[in-house]
mmCIF file of C-alpha atoms in Angstrom:
data_model
loop_
_atom_site.group_PDB
_atom_site.id
_atom_site.type_symbol
_atom_site.label_atom_id
_atom_site.label_comp_id
_atom_site.label_asym_id
_atom_site.label_seq_id
_atom_site.Cartn_x
_atom_site.Cartn_y
_atom_site.Cartn_z
ATOM 1 C CA ALA M 1 187.729 99.994 58.107
ATOM 2 C CA HIS M 2 183.710 100.668 55.578
ATOM 3 C CA ALA M 3 183.790 99.100 52.457
ATOM 4 C CA ASN M 4 183.568 102.303 50.599
ATOM 5 C CA ILE M 5 185.553 103.708 53.347
ATOM 6 C CA PRO M 6 189.704 103.391 52.453
ATOM 7 C CA GLN M 7 190.567 102.547 55.262
ATOM 8 C CA ASP M 8 193.398 105.377 55.961
ATOM 9 C CA SER M 9 190.687 107.277 55.529
ATOM 10 C CA ALA M 10 190.408 109.416 58.276
ATOM 11 C CA SER M 11 194.216 110.252 59.078
ATOM 12 C CA THR M 12 195.222 110.803 54.970
ATOM 13 C CA GLY M 13 196.128 114.631 57.224
ATOM 14 C CA ILE M 14 195.219 116.064 53.722
ATOM 15 C CA PRO M 15 195.693 119.839 53.968
ATOM 16 C CA ALA M 16 191.909 121.921 52.843
ATOM 17 C CA ASP M 17 194.460 124.025 50.524
ATOM 18 C CA SER M 18 195.694 121.008 48.638
ATOM 19 C CA LEU M 19 192.837 118.572 48.112
ATOM 20 C CA ASP M 20 192.858 116.748 44.909
ATOM 21 C CA ASN M 21 190.249 115.987 42.375
ATOM 22 C CA GLU M 22 187.701 119.389 44.841
ATOM 23 C CA ILE M 23 185.098 120.242 43.813
ATOM 24 C CA ARG M 24 184.305 123.996 45.823
ATOM 25 C CA MET M 25 181.421 125.050 46.142
ATOM 26 C CA GLU M 26 180.139 128.580 46.532
ATOM 27 C CA ASN M 27 179.176 128.836 50.190
ATOM 28 C CA GLY M 28 183.285 127.042 50.766
ATOM 29 C CA VAL M 29 182.394 123.286 50.946
ATOM 30 C CA ARG M 30 185.442 121.602 48.993
ATOM 31 C CA ILE M 31 184.440 118.244 48.353
ATOM 32 C CA GLN M 32 187.773 116.029 47.730
ATOM 33 C CA HIS M 33 186.505 112.236 45.828
ATOM 34 C CA LEU M 34 188.593 109.064 47.579
ATOM 35 C CA ARG M 35 187.555 106.936 45.250
ATOM 36 C CA LYS M 36 184.930 107.493 41.890
ATOM 37 C CA GLY M 37 182.044 106.221 42.024
ATOM 38 C CA ASN M 38 179.589 105.151 38.708
ATOM 39 C CA GLY M 39 176.326 104.965 40.299
ATOM 40 C CA ALA M 40 173.629 107.562 39.893
ATOM 41 C CA GLY M 41 173.857 110.376 40.818
ATOM 42 C CA ILE M 42 171.383 111.960 44.189
ATOM 43 C CA SER M 43 168.373 115.379 43.818
ATOM 44 C CA GLU M 44 167.486 117.253 46.792
ATOM 45 C CA GLY M 45 164.421 114.861 48.725
ATOM 46 C CA GLU M 46 166.063 111.373 47.626
ATOM 47 C CA VAL M 47 167.365 109.101 50.392
ATOM 48 C CA VAL M 48 171.131 107.914 50.361
ATOM 49 C CA VAL M 49 172.805 104.993 52.604
ATOM 50 C CA MET M 50 175.264 106.185 53.709
ATOM 51 C CA HIS M 51 179.071 104.421 56.481
ATOM 52 C CA TYR M 52 181.062 108.083 57.356
ATOM 53 C CA GLU M 53 182.812 109.365 59.703
ATOM 54 C CA LYS M 54 182.925 113.311 61.122
ATOM 55 C CA ARG M 55 185.242 114.989 62.532
ATOM 56 C CA ILE M 56 186.662 118.716 63.705
ATOM 57 C CA LEU M 57 189.347 119.830 60.898
ATOM 58 C CA ASP M 58 192.736 117.752 61.944
ATOM 59 C CA GLY M 59 191.187 116.924 65.013
ATOM 60 C CA LYS M 60 189.854 113.806 66.803
ATOM 61 C CA ALA M 61 185.439 111.917 65.626
ATOM 62 C CA PHE M 62 183.169 113.176 67.332
ATOM 63 C CA ASP M 63 180.432 111.363 65.872
ATOM 64 C CA SER M 64 180.097 107.239 63.082
ATOM 65 C CA SER M 65 178.410 105.341 61.858
ATOM 66 C CA LYS M 66 181.304 102.430 63.302
ATOM 67 C CA LYS M 67 179.344 103.147 66.107
ATOM 68 C CA LEU M 68 175.926 102.350 64.947
ATOM 69 C CA GLY M 69 177.401 99.372 63.170
ATOM 70 C CA LYS M 70 175.163 99.398 59.751
ATOM 71 C CA PRO M 71 175.207 102.421 57.072
ATOM 72 C CA VAL M 72 172.536 105.076 58.391
ATOM 73 C CA GLY M 73 169.705 107.190 55.433
ATOM 74 C CA VAL M 74 170.279 110.582 54.861
ATOM 75 C CA MET M 75 167.028 112.660 53.214
ATOM 76 C CA THR M 76 168.434 115.578 51.342
ATOM 77 C CA GLY M 77 167.259 119.038 51.985
ATOM 78 C CA LEU M 78 166.101 117.732 56.538
ATOM 79 C CA SER M 79 167.139 119.420 58.623
ATOM 80 C CA SER M 80 168.029 117.276 60.274
ATOM 81 C CA ILE M 81 172.117 117.289 58.773
ATOM 82 C CA LEU M 82 173.861 120.377 58.154
ATOM 83 C CA ASP M 83 172.492 122.554 54.107
ATOM 84 C CA ALA M 84 176.165 122.307 54.194
ATOM 85 C CA PHE M 85 176.466 118.376 53.628
ATOM 86 C CA SER M 86 172.321 118.061 52.123
ATOM 87 C CA SER M 87 174.164 120.204 49.512
ATOM 88 C CA ALA M 88 177.093 118.457 48.825
ATOM 89 C CA LEU M 89 175.286 115.386 48.882
ATOM 90 C CA THR M 90 173.711 116.384 45.854
ATOM 91 C CA GLU M 91 177.239 117.355 43.619
ATOM 92 C CA LEU M 92 177.834 113.340 44.532
ATOM 93 C CA ARG M 93 176.801 109.474 43.039
ATOM 94 C CA VAL M 94 176.390 106.066 43.960
ATOM 95 C CA GLY M 95 179.414 104.409 44.906
ATOM 96 C CA ASP M 96 181.997 107.199 45.746
ATOM 97 C CA SER M 97 183.518 107.856 48.824
ATOM 98 C CA VAL M 98 184.854 111.113 49.496
ATOM 99 C CA ARG M 99 186.507 113.712 52.476
ATOM 100 C CA ILE M 100 183.841 116.687 52.496
ATOM 101 C CA VAL M 101 185.591 120.301 53.945
ATOM 102 C CA ILE M 102 182.995 122.126 55.781
ATOM 103 C CA PRO M 103 184.217 125.873 56.654
ATOM 104 C CA SER M 104 182.726 126.734 60.673
ATOM 105 C CA SER M 105 180.315 129.660 58.398
ATOM 106 C CA GLU M 106 178.321 126.477 58.018
ATOM 107 C CA ALA M 107 178.286 125.052 60.479
ATOM 108 C CA TYR M 108 178.419 125.701 63.960
ATOM 109 C CA GLY M 109 180.296 129.211 63.967
ATOM 110 C CA GLU M 110 180.283 131.071 66.936
ATOM 111 C CA LYS M 111 178.872 129.082 69.225
ATOM 112 C CA GLY M 112 179.757 125.673 68.313
ATOM 113 C CA TYR M 113 178.163 122.921 69.599
ATOM 114 C CA PRO M 114 179.045 122.667 73.172
ATOM 115 C CA PRO M 115 180.666 119.799 74.417
ATOM 116 C CA ILE M 116 181.460 118.446 71.223
ATOM 117 C CA ILE M 117 182.275 120.359 68.398
ATOM 118 C CA PRO M 118 184.111 124.817 70.190
ATOM 119 C CA ALA M 119 184.019 127.895 68.486
ATOM 120 C CA ASN M 120 184.599 128.599 65.754
ATOM 121 C CA ALA M 121 185.359 125.212 64.309
ATOM 122 C CA ASP M 122 185.439 123.976 60.307
ATOM 123 C CA LEU M 123 184.626 120.201 59.799
ATOM 124 C CA GLU M 124 185.395 117.599 57.942
ATOM 125 C CA TYR M 125 183.513 114.843 56.838
ATOM 126 C CA TYR M 126 184.548 111.274 54.982
ATOM 127 C CA VAL M 127 181.098 110.035 53.736
ATOM 128 C CA GLY M 128 180.521 106.253 51.886
ATOM 129 C CA ILE M 129 177.764 106.496 49.680
ATOM 130 C CA GLU M 130 175.907 102.786 49.252
ATOM 131 C CA ARG M 131 172.967 103.041 47.425
ATOM 132 C CA LYS M 132 169.770 105.163 47.577
ATOM 133 C CA ALA M 133 166.287 103.605 48.451
ATOM 134 C CA LYS M 134 163.893 103.731 45.895
ATOM 135 C CA PRO M 135 160.890 105.282 47.173
ATOM 136 C CA GLN M 136 157.691 102.963 47.192
ATOM 137 C CA ASP M 137 155.638 105.384 45.478
ATOM 138 C CA LEU M 138 151.778 104.842 46.757
ATOM 139 C CA GLY M 139 149.529 107.570 44.517
ATOM 140 C CA ASP M 140 148.937 111.435 45.410
ATOM 141 C CA GLY M 141 152.644 112.107 45.597
ATOM 142 C CA LEU M 142 151.769 109.787 48.912
ATOM 143 C CA LYS M 143 155.932 107.766 49.104
ATOM 144 C CA ILE M 144 157.878 105.502 51.395
ATOM 145 C CA HIS M 145 161.977 105.364 51.186
ATOM 146 C CA ARG M 146 162.644 102.774 52.594
ATOM 147 C CA PHE M 147 166.264 101.575 53.983
ATOM 148 C CA GLU M 148 166.610 99.373 56.444
ATOM 149 C CA GLU M 149 163.934 96.290 55.739
ATOM 150 C CA GLY M 150 163.163 94.275 59.118
ATOM 151 C CA ASN M 151 161.648 91.004 59.437
ATOM 152 C CA GLY M 152 159.062 91.280 62.043
ATOM 153 C CA ILE M 153 155.542 91.557 61.603
ATOM 154 C CA GLU M 154 153.397 92.699 59.238
ATOM 155 C CA VAL M 155 151.683 96.066 59.880
ATOM 156 C CA GLU M 156 147.870 95.152 59.137
ATOM 157 C CA ASP M 157 144.092 97.758 59.309
ATOM 158 C CA GLY M 158 143.366 97.079 63.388
ATOM 159 C CA SER M 159 147.233 96.444 64.694
ATOM 160 C CA LEU M 160 149.274 98.240 67.626
ATOM 161 C CA VAL M 161 152.237 100.256 65.398
ATOM 162 C CA THR M 162 154.820 101.483 67.880
ATOM 163 C CA ILE M 163 156.813 103.357 66.249
ATOM 164 C CA GLN M 164 159.793 105.636 66.508
ATOM 165 C CA TYR M 165 159.465 108.944 64.611
ATOM 166 C CA PHE M 166 161.399 112.262 63.777
ATOM 167 C CA ALA M 167 158.557 115.065 61.942
ATOM 168 C CA PHE M 168 159.646 117.426 59.234
ATOM 169 C CA LEU M 169 158.423 120.180 57.003
ATOM 170 C CA GLU M 170 159.653 119.442 53.443
ATOM 171 C CA GLY M 171 162.688 121.465 52.424
ATOM 172 C CA GLY M 172 162.999 122.637 56.146
ATOM 173 C CA SER M 173 163.396 122.162 59.453
ATOM 174 C CA MET M 174 162.014 120.038 61.897
ATOM 175 C CA TYR M 175 158.182 119.782 64.836
ATOM 176 C CA ASP M 176 157.562 117.347 66.382
ATOM 177 C CA ALA M 177 159.265 113.856 67.268
ATOM 178 C CA SER M 178 158.416 111.211 69.702
ATOM 179 C CA PRO M 179 161.866 111.292 72.333
ATOM 180 C CA LYS M 180 160.725 115.334 73.171
ATOM 181 C CA ARG M 181 157.925 113.719 73.827
ATOM 182 C CA GLY M 182 159.395 111.410 75.777
ATOM 183 C CA SER M 183 158.620 107.646 74.713
ATOM 184 C CA ALA M 184 157.826 105.470 71.901
ATOM 185 C CA TYR M 185 154.264 106.681 70.174
ATOM 186 C CA THR M 186 151.294 104.187 69.612
ATOM 187 C CA VAL M 187 149.118 103.594 66.592
ATOM 188 C CA LYS M 188 146.395 101.423 65.914
ATOM 189 C CA VAL M 189 145.959 101.218 62.314
ATOM 190 C CA GLY M 190 142.571 102.563 60.932
ATOM 191 C CA ASP M 191 141.988 105.270 63.862
ATOM 192 C CA ASP M 192 141.825 108.558 62.804
ATOM 193 C CA ASN M 193 144.519 109.494 65.905
ATOM 194 C CA VAL M 194 147.624 110.548 63.524
ATOM 195 C CA ILE M 195 147.730 112.219 60.096
ATOM 196 C CA PRO M 196 146.241 110.087 56.736
ATOM 197 C CA GLY M 197 149.535 109.878 54.868
ATOM 198 C CA LEU M 198 151.054 108.526 57.879
ATOM 199 C CA GLN M 199 148.632 105.414 58.587
ATOM 200 C CA LEU M 200 148.497 104.640 54.011
ATOM 201 C CA ALA M 201 152.187 104.730 54.923
ATOM 202 C CA LEU M 202 152.343 102.428 58.390
ATOM 203 C CA GLU M 203 150.665 99.717 55.871
ATOM 204 C CA GLU M 204 153.456 98.820 54.384
ATOM 205 C CA LEU M 205 155.475 98.429 57.001
ATOM 206 C CA ARG M 206 156.888 95.238 59.668
ATOM 207 C CA GLN M 207 158.548 95.298 62.460
ATOM 208 C CA GLY M 208 162.025 97.047 62.249
ATOM 209 C CA ASP M 209 161.710 99.883 59.031
ATOM 210 C CA TRP M 210 163.520 102.100 59.566
ATOM 211 C CA ALA M 211 162.078 104.241 57.053
ATOM 212 C CA TYR M 212 161.513 108.229 55.231
ATOM 213 C CA ILE M 213 157.865 108.790 54.969
ATOM 214 C CA ARG M 214 156.754 111.837 52.165
ATOM 215 C CA ILE M 215 152.947 112.415 52.762
ATOM 216 C CA PRO M 216 151.493 115.687 51.010
ATOM 217 C CA SER M 217 149.906 118.449 52.821
ATOM 218 C CA ILE M 218 146.067 117.373 51.321
ATOM 219 C CA MET M 219 147.220 113.554 53.287
ATOM 220 C CA ALA M 220 148.790 115.933 56.178
ATOM 221 C CA TYR M 221 147.191 119.608 57.422
ATOM 222 C CA GLY M 222 145.944 120.583 54.620
ATOM 223 C CA ALA M 223 144.527 124.458 53.828
ATOM 224 C CA ARG M 224 144.336 123.954 57.685
ATOM 225 C CA GLY M 225 147.869 123.502 58.475
ATOM 226 C CA LEU M 226 149.017 121.991 62.684
ATOM 227 C CA PRO M 227 149.088 126.154 64.393
ATOM 228 C CA ASP M 228 151.994 127.621 64.959
ATOM 229 C CA LEU M 229 153.761 124.102 63.569
ATOM 230 C CA VAL M 230 153.655 123.743 60.036
ATOM 231 C CA PRO M 231 151.635 126.534 57.299
ATOM 232 C CA ALA M 232 149.374 126.260 55.368
ATOM 233 C CA ASN M 233 149.404 123.463 52.442
ATOM 234 C CA THR M 234 152.848 121.849 53.361
ATOM 235 C CA ASN M 235 154.263 118.474 52.250
ATOM 236 C CA VAL M 236 155.410 116.416 55.798
ATOM 237 C CA VAL M 237 158.772 114.721 56.101
ATOM 238 C CA TYR M 238 158.509 111.700 58.999
ATOM 239 C CA LEU M 239 161.258 109.750 59.552
ATOM 240 C CA VAL M 240 159.693 106.729 60.870
ATOM 241 C CA GLU M 241 161.420 103.297 62.668
ATOM 242 C CA VAL M 242 158.129 99.965 63.560
ATOM 243 C CA VAL M 243 159.776 99.835 66.983
ATOM 244 C CA LYS M 244 156.738 97.062 67.640
ATOM 245 C CA VAL M 245 153.663 95.812 66.209
ATOM 246 C CA GLU M 246 151.122 94.058 67.574
#
């Protein structure tokens, strides 16, 4: 088991209505502290690095950082995670280990998520918060939240950089992703084939890095927006893996 998740946490069998040290949120989410940390609190828009296990309530696990063999970075407020989970994270602090119970109405509801999650299934997440990714401020609201550091070649002007990416409206939904296009995307740093904010941020990264990049609208799509995808004057966030640098 991972350091911040007690070994018996996934098999405690604690009834959802008898949680100790419990936080009850207005949306029906309940948080039980298995271990309380003493680190910094978590706010929306921050990136937290954590181990997790997701389970159907009193049922089987369907996702876990253990499968990846490393903690994962999550930015609160993005649609890459359930809204209910994101709001629960902002009740926590670094060092916390918790059990989070999410009612079906705040998860996948009547539709479920076939074939993994049945209809009307309540969920429980076991989460250990390891740290927050300290943002690198490049000015004018452009920030890099690097949560995994690589040891490969550094990006510089003129580099060919191959990335996997997921692009989100800040505080909202995903509007583009390289897996949807069927392959990683290659950028020549210094050319105009990506938005300016992404160009500038890539020059701070190296092969193997994983980072969330917060890009203000003036360095993204500005007053014009991106028709049908990004409204005018909207900040965006990229989740980027730097796969290769040449």
